[in-house]
XYZ file of C-alpha atoms in Angstrom:
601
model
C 165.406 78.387 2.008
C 162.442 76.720 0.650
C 161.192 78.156 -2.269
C 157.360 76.700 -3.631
C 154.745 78.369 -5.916
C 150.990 77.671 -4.934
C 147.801 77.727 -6.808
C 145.485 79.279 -4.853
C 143.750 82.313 -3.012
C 145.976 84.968 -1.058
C 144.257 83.921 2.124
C 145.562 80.621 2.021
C 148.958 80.964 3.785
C 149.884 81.956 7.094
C 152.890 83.993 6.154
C 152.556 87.639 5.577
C 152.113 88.361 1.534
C 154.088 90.916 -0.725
C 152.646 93.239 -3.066
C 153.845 95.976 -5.126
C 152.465 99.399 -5.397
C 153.192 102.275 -7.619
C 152.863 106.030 -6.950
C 149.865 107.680 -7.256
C 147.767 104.259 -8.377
C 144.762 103.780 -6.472
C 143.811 100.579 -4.478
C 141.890 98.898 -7.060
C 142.118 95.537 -8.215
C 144.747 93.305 -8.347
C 146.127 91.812 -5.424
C 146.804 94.718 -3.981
C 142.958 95.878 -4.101
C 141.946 92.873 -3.425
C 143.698 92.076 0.171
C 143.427 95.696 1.026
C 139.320 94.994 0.986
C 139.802 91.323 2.329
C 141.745 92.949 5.702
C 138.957 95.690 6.147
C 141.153 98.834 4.490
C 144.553 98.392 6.672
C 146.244 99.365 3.124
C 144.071 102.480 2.296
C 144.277 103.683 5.673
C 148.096 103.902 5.614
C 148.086 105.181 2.246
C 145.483 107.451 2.954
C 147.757 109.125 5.793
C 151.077 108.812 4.207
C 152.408 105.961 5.690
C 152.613 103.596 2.805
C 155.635 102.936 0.860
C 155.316 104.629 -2.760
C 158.737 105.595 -3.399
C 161.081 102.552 -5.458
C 162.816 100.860 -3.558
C 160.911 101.541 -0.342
C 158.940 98.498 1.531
C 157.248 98.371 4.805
C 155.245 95.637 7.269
C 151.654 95.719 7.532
C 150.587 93.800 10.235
C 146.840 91.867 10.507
C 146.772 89.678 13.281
C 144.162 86.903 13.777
C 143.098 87.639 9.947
C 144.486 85.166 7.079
C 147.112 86.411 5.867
C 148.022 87.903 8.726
C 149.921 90.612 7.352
C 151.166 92.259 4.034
C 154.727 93.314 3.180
C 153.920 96.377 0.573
C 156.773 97.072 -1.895
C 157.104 100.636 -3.733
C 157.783 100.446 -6.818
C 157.704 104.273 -7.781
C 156.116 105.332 -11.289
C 153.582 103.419 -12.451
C 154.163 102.039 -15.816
C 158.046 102.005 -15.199
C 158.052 98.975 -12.797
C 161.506 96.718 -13.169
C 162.655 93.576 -11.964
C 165.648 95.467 -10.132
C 163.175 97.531 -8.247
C 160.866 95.010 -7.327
C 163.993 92.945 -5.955
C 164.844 96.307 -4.150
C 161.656 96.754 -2.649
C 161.160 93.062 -1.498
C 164.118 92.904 0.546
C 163.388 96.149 2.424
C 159.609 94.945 2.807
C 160.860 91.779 4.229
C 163.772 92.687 6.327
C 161.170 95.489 8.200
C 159.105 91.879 8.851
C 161.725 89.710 9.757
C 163.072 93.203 12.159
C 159.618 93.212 13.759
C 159.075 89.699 14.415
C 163.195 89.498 15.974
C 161.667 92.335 18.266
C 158.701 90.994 19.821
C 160.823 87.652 20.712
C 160.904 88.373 24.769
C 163.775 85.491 25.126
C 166.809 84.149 22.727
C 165.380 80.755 21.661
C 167.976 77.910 21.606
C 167.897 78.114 17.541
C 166.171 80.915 15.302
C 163.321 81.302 14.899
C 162.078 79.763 11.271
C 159.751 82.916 9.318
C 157.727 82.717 6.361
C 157.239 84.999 3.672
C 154.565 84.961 0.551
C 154.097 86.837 -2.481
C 151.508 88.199 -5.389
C 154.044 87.582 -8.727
C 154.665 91.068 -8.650
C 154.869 93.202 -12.060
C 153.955 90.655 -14.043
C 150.340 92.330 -14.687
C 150.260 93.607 -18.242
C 150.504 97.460 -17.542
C 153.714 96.636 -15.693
C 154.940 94.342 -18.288
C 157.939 92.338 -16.596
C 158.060 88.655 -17.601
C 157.293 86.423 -15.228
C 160.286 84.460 -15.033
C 161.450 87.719 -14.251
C 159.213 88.434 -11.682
C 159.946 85.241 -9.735
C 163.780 86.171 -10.252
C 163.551 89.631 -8.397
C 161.127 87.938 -5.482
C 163.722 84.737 -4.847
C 166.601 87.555 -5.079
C 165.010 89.774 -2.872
C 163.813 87.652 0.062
C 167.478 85.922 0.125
C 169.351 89.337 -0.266
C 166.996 90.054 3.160
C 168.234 86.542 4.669
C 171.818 87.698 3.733
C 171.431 91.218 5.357
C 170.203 89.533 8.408
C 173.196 88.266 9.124
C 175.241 91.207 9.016
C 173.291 91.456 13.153
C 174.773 88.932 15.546
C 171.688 89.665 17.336
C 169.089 89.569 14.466
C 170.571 86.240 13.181
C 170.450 84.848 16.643
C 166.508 85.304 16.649
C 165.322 84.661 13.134
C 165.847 83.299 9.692
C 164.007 83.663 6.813
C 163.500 79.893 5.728
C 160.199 79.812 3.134
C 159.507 81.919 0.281
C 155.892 80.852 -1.126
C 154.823 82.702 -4.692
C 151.053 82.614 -4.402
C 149.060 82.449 -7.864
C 145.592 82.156 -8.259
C 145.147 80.994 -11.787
C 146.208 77.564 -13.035
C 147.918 78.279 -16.394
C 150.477 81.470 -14.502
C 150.992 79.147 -11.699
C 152.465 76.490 -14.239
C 154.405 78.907 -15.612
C 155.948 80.148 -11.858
C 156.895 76.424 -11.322
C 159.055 76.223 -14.806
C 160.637 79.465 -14.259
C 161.451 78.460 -10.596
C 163.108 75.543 -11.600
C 164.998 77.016 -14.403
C 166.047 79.979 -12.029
C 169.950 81.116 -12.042
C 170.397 84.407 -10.307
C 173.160 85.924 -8.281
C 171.528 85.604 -4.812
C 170.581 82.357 -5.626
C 173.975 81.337 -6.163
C 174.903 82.895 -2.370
C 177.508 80.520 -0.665
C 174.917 82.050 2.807
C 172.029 80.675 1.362
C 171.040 77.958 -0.072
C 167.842 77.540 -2.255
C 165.271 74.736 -2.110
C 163.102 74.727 -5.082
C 160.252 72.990 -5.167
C 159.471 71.196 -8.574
C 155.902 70.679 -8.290
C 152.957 72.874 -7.659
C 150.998 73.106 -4.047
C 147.454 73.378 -4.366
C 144.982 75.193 -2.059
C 141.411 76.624 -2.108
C 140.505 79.427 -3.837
C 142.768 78.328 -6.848
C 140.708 79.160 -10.887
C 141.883 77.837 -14.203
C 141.876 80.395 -17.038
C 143.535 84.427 -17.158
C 140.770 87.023 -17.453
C 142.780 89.787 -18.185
C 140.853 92.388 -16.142
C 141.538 91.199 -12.878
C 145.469 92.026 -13.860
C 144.486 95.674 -14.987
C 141.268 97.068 -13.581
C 142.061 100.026 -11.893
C 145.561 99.913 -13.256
C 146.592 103.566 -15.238
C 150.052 102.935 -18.040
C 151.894 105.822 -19.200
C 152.246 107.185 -22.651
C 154.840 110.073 -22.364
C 154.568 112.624 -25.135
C 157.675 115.414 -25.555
C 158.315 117.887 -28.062
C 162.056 117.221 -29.480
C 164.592 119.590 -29.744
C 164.458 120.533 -33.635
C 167.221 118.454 -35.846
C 169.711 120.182 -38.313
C 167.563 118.401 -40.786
C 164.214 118.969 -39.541
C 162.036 120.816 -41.983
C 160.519 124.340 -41.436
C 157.140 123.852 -40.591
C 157.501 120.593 -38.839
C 157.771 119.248 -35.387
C 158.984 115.983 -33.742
C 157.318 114.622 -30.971
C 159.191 111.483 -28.540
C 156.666 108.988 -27.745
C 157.010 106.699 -24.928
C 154.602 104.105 -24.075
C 155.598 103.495 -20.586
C 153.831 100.013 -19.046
C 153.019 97.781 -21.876
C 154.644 94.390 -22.138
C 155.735 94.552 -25.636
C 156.922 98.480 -24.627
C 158.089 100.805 -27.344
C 160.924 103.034 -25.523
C 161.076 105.654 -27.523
C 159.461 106.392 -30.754
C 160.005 110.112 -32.827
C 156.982 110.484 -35.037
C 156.828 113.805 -37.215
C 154.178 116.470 -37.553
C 153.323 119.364 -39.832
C 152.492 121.593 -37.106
C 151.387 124.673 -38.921
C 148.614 121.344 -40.363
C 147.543 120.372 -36.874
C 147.600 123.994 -34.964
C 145.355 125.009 -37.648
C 142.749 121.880 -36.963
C 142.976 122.322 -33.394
C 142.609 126.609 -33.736
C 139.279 125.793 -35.766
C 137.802 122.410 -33.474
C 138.095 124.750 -30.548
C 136.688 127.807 -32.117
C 133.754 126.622 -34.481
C 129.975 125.908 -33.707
C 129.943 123.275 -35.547
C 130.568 119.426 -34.164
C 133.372 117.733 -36.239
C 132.628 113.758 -35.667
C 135.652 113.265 -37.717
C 138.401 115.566 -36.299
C 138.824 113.206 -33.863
C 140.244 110.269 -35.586
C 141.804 112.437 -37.640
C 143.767 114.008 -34.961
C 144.682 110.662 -33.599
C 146.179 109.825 -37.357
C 148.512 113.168 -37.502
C 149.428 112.636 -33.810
C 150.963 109.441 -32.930
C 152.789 107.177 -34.502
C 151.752 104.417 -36.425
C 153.548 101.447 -34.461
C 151.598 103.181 -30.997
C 147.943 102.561 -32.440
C 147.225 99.313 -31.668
C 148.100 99.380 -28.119
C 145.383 101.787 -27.832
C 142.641 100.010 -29.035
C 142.045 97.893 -25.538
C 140.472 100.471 -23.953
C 143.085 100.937 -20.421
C 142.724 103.620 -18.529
C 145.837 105.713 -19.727
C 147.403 109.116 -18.527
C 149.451 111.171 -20.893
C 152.594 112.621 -19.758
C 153.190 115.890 -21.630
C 155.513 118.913 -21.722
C 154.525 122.684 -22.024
C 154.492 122.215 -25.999
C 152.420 118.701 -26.029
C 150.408 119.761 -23.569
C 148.327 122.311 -25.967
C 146.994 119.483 -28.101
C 143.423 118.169 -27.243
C 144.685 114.351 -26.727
C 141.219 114.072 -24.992
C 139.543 114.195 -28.259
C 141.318 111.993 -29.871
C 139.394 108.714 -31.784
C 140.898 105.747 -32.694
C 138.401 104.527 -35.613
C 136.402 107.230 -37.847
C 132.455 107.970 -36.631
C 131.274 105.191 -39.238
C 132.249 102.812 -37.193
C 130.218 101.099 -34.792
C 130.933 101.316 -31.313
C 132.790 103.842 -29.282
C 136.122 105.138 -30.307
C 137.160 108.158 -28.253
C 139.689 107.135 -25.996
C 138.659 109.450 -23.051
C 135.448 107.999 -22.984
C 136.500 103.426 -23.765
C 138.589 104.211 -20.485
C 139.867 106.449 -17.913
C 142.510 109.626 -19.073
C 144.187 111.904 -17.415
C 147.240 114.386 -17.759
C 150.517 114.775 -16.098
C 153.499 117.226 -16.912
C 156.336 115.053 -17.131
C 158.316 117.372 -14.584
C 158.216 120.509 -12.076
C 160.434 123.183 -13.180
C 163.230 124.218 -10.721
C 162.154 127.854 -11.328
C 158.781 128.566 -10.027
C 158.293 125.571 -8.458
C 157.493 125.357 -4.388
C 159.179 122.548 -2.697
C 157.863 123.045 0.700
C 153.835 122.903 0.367
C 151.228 124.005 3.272
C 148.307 122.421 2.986
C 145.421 123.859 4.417
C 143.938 122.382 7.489
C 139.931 124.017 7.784
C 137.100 122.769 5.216
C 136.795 126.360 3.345
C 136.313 126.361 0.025
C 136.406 129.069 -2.841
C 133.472 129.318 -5.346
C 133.690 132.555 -8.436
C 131.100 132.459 -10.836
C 130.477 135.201 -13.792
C 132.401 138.067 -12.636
C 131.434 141.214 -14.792
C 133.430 142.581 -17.150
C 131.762 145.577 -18.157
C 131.932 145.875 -22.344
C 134.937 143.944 -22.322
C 132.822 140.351 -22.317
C 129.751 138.780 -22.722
C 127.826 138.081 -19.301
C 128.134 134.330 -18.507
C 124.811 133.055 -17.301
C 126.126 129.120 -17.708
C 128.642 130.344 -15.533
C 126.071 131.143 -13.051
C 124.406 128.159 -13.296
C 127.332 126.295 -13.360
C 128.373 128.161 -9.819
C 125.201 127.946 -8.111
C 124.820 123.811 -8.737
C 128.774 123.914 -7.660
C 127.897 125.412 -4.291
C 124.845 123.605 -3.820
C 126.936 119.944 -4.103
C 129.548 120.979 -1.468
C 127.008 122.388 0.796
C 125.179 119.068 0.964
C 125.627 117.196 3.920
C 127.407 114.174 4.287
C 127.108 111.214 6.670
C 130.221 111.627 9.503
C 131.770 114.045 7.204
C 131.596 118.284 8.057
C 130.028 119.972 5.916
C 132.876 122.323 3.788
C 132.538 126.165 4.628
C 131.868 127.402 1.120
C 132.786 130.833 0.163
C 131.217 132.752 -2.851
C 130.876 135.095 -5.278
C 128.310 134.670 -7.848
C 127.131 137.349 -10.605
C 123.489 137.954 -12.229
C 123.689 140.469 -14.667
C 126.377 142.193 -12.642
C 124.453 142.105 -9.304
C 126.777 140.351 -6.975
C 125.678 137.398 -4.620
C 127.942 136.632 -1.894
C 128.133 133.702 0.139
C 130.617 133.227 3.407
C 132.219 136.893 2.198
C 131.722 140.083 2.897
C 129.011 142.171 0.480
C 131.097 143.728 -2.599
C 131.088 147.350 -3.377
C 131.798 148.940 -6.742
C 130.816 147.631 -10.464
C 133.982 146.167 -10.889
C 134.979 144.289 -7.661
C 138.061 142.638 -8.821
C 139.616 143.721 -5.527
C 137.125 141.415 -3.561
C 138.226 138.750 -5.530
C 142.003 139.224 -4.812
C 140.835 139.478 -1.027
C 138.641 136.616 -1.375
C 141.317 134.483 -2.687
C 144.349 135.268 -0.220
C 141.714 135.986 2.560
C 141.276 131.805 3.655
C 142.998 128.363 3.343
C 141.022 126.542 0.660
C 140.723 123.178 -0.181
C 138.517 123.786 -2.987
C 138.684 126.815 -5.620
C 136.254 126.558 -8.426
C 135.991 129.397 -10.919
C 133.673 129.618 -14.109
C 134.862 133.291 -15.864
C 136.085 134.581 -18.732
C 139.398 133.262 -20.136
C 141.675 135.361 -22.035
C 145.342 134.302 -23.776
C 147.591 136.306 -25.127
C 150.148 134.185 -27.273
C 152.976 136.885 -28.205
C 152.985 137.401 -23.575
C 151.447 133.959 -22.331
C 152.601 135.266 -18.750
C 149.716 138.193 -19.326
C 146.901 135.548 -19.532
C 144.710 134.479 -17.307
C 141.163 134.515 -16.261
C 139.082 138.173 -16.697
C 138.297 139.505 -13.069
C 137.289 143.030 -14.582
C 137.110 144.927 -17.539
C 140.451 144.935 -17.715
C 142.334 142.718 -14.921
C 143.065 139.322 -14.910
C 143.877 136.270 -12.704
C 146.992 135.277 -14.040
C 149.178 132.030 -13.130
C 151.316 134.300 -11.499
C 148.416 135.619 -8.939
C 147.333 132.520 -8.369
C 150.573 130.780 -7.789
C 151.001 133.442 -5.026
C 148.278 131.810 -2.468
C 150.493 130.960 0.596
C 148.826 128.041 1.363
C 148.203 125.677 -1.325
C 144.869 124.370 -2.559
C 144.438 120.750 -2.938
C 142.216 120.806 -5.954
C 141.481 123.888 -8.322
C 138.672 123.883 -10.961
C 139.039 126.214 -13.864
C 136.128 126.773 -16.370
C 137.190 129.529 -18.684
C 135.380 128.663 -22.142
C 131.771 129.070 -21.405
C 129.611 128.983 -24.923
C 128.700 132.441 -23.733
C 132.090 133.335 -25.545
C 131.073 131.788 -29.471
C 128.072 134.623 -29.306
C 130.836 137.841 -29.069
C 133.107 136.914 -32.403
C 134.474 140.218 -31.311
C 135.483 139.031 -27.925
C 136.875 135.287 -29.283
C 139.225 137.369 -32.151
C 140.701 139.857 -29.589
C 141.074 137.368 -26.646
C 142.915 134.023 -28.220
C 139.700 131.988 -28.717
C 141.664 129.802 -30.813
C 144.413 129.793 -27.993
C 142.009 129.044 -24.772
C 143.712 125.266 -24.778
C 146.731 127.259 -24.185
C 145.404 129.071 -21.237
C 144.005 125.972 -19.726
C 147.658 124.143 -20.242
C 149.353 127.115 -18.949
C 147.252 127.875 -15.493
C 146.988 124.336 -14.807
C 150.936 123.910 -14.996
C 151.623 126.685 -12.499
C 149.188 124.989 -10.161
C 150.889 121.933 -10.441
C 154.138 123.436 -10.094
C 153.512 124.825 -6.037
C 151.981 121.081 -5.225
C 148.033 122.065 -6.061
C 147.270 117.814 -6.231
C 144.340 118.163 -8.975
C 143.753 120.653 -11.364
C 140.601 120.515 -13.781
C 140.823 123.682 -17.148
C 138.375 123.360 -19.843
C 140.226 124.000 -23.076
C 137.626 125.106 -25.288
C 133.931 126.597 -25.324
C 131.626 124.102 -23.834
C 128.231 123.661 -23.693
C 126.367 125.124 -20.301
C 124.341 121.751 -19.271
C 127.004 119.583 -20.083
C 129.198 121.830 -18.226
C 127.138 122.094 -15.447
C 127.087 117.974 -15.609
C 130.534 117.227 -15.428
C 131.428 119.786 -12.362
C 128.648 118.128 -10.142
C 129.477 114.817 -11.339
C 132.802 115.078 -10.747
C 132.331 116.940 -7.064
C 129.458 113.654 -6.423
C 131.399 110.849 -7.279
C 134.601 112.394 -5.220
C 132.600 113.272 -2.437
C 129.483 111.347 -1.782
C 130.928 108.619 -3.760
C 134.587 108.511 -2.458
C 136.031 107.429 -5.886
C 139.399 108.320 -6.616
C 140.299 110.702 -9.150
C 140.799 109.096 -12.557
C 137.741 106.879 -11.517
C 135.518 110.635 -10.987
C 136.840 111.800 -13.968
C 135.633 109.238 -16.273
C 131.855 109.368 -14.359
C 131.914 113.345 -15.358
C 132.867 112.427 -18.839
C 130.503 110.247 -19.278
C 127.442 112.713 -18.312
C 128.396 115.404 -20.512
C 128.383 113.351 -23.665
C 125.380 115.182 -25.311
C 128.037 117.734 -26.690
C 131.313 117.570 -26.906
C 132.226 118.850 -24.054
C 133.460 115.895 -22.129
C 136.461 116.280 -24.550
C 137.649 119.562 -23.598
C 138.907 119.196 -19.697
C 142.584 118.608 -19.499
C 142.443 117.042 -15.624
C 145.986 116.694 -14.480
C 146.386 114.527 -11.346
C 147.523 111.423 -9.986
C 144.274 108.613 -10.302
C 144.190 107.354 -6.988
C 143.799 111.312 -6.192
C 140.899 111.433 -3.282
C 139.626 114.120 -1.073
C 140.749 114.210 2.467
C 138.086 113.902 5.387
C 137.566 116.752 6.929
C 136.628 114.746 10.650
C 139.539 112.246 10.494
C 142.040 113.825 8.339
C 141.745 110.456 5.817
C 141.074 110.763 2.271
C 137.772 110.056 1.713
């Protein structure tokens, strides 16, 4: 087997061309991105159906015939930011033997000797999120692609038809491509070493068009997402009263920190969180200064560069406002918030067994679910950014759309307690919480967006939940209940209507609403909801308003994926703070699903 590395464009071979893809990532940049727009979308389509290989270890045969390359052999490489040389290896020999499988099939006769195939490859993992050397990256392609030759051979008739008998590792600037060639030569790996097999390496480099000198780093991570995981410990014998331990994991960075315990005084930072979240007045410095008590010193740097990052948290981490968080004080020029120098999102680093639902129906129709300012009687405030916030929500997903349905929006919508109801039968009664409860069980939505009241009770967190009445509530446990399970859910429970009622804030957790929003948002994760949006704290009504119709327009009309919509929001709603306080818990390459051709739009 032939083995050469090439300096050049991906389009410059006529053998099918490997690259790796990890779960939940969106197509964007990279190789990956980059052939997946060069062969008109055959990549997003299967992903966008389900057909594409995201699990580790998984790898399937895209074919693109009459187009240069003329196919692509996509690897899975499971979670993003946890990519290893063993998996890629794994993945490239089931990517190539489902090639080398197809092409034995479509031979009509036996030819007198097999038939020679080619195979070419992206060095895979080698980008920085992924962080695997490249010398180890060439390693796991060589070892794959041979462990495939080997397996062939365990077929009388697959080995009578074909043989894999090139290998070419395709790199498109100068100074990696030098570096493929001296780790090819100094290769010694198990498969390599194969009695069945024997390796030709090439010692000097092929060139072909489309080759650049130099490394700009952002073709390697634009679009890309790493992983900083971010557990509460179990407490240690020796673990003082008062304080907390928190695992940090920075998951996808090449000089990668497994596992780091930093300490907290947590009675320190619950009280700076209880009083951000609850005070009228802006706090330029909390910030930073939340980033200093939170993480541990030997993390900071790799969070200056600005990546897109999404923070894997547990039930306890997940109640701190990482959103917020600054990496340099306000004196500083330039912009320092992490949420806003790149893309964030959350994840919970695991579904419970209890509580979770394993089997998910999704719904099929275009219905969606909108509940705006509910009345409460004298319990609450009235909510007239909720309104407002409502009404511009209904009016984006009633907007038509070029081939794409319009979505059947269903609503309920408050003025001063006078009810306006859209797709739903007219309420009775001052305090229709029962329409509600029938509104939300009565279709299959896609969609539910509700701006209400939020309430948390922190000695029974199972009792909050969002005020439907003056005195009932639309709990985790209600909502968890829908039988067939929304793919995105929108929950705006901290309207600034709340700061004018101290009354209301003291009785009702105020201090506690990025509880709630961590709390509601888990349950909907845990029965397969796909996206789930909670605003942790009171925000302001135009910037509210701002991010819900950005975010609905750039998913929508502007078929971004989901970390990409998130950061658009985000970045109109940065008159206030209020770009800071949605936890969005997703995977990035998230996207709606077209209601005409049952694609993700």
């Amino acid at each position: 087997m032939v083995v050469q590395v090439v300096h050049g464009s991906l389009d410059q071979t006529s053998f099918p061309v490997a690259v790796g893809h990890a779960s939940g990532m969106p197509l964007r940049g990279g190789a990956e991105g980059w052939l997946d727009a060069h062969l008109h979308g055959r990549l997003s389509d299967r992903l966008l159906v389900g057909a594409y290989p995201e699990q580790e270890g998984a790898g399937s045969y895209i074919a693109a015939p009459g187009m240069s390359p003329p196919g692509v052999l996509v690897l899975g490489l499971g979670q993003g930011g946890e990519v290893t040389a063993e998996k890629v290896a794994r993945a490239m020999t089931a990517a190539t033997l489902d090639w080398a499988v197809t092409q034995a099939d479509a031979l009509t006769d036996t030819p007198l000797e097999p038939l020679e195939l080619g195979v070419a490859s992206a060095l895979i993992g080698t980008n920085p999120l992924d962080g695997i050397p490249l010398e180890e990256s060439v390693a796991a392609l060589v070892d794959g692609v041979v462990a495939a030759e080997v397996l062939l051979g365990n077929s009388q008739r697959l080995r009578s038809l074909v043989r894999i008998a090139r290998l070419e590792l395709i790199e498109r600037y100068l100074d990696r491509a030098q570096a493929a060639v001296r780790s090819l030569q100094r290769l010694s790996t198990g498969a390599a070493a194969s009695s069945v097999v024997q390796l030709k390496p090439m010692k000097h480099l092929t060139r072909r068009e489309g080759g650049q000198r130099g490394l700009p780093l952002g073709v390697y991570t634009s679009g890309a997402w790493w992983r900083l995981e971010i557990r509460a410990a179990e407490p240690e014998e020796d673990t003082p009263e008062g304080y907390r331990d928190l695992e940090v994991t920075s998951l996808g960075r090449r000089a990668r920190a497994d596992r780091l315990v930093h300490r907290v005084e947590s009675a320190t930072v619950d009280e700076l969180v209880a009083t951000a979240i609850t005070s009228k007045e802006r706090d330029e410095q909390l910030g930073n200064t939340l980033f200093e008590l939170l993480l541990p010193g030997g993390l900071k740097p790799t969070l200056l560069s600005g990546d897109n990052v999404q923070i894997v948290v547990d039930p306890q981490t997940a109640a701190y406002p990482w959103e917020a968080l600054s990496v340099e004080p306000p004196s500083t020029p330039g912009q320092h918030h992490l949420a806003l120098r790149g893309g964030m999102l959350r994840q919970y680093a695991e579904r419970d067994a209890l509580g979770a639902r394993f089997t998910v129906r999704r719904p099929t129709g275009s219905d969606v679910l909108v509940i705006a300012n509910p009345p409460t009687g004298d319990t609450a405030p009235d909510l007239p950014g909720a309104l407002k916030e409502g009404r511009a929500v209904v009016d984006v997903l009633r907007r038509s759309r070029p081939d794409h349905p319009d979505y059947q929006v269903h609503a309920l919508l408050w003025e001063e307690g006078e009810a306006e109801t859209i797709g739903l039968p007219a309420l009775a009664g001052n305090y229709p919480f029962r329409g509600i409860l029938n509104a939300l069980y009565g279709y299959e939505y896609r969609i539910v967006h509700i701006a209400a009241h939020g309430s948390y009770n922190a000695e029974k967190p199972a009792r909050s939940g969002i005020l439907i009445g003056p005195d009932q509530y639309l709990t985790a446990t209600t909502i968890s209940e829908m039988p067939v399970v929304p793919e995105f859910v929108f929950l705006n429970c901290c309207h600034s209507g709340r700061v004018a009622s101290a009354g209301w804030d003291a009785q009702n957790g105020a201090g506690h609403s990025h509880q709630l929003a961590a709390s509601i948002a888990r349950a909907l994760l845990m029965i397969g909801v796909r996206a789930v949006v909670a605003a942790g704290w009171a925000v302001d009504d135009d910037d509210a308003t701002a991010f819900a119709t950005k975010l609905y327009s750039s998913l929508l009309d502007d078929g971004q994926a989901f970390g990409e919509a998130v950061t658009c929001a985000r970045q109109a709603a940065t008159r206030t703070n209020t770009w800071a306080a949605y936890q969005c818990y997703g995977d990035p390459g998230f996207r709606f699903r077209s209601l005409s051709t049952g694609n993700y739009t």
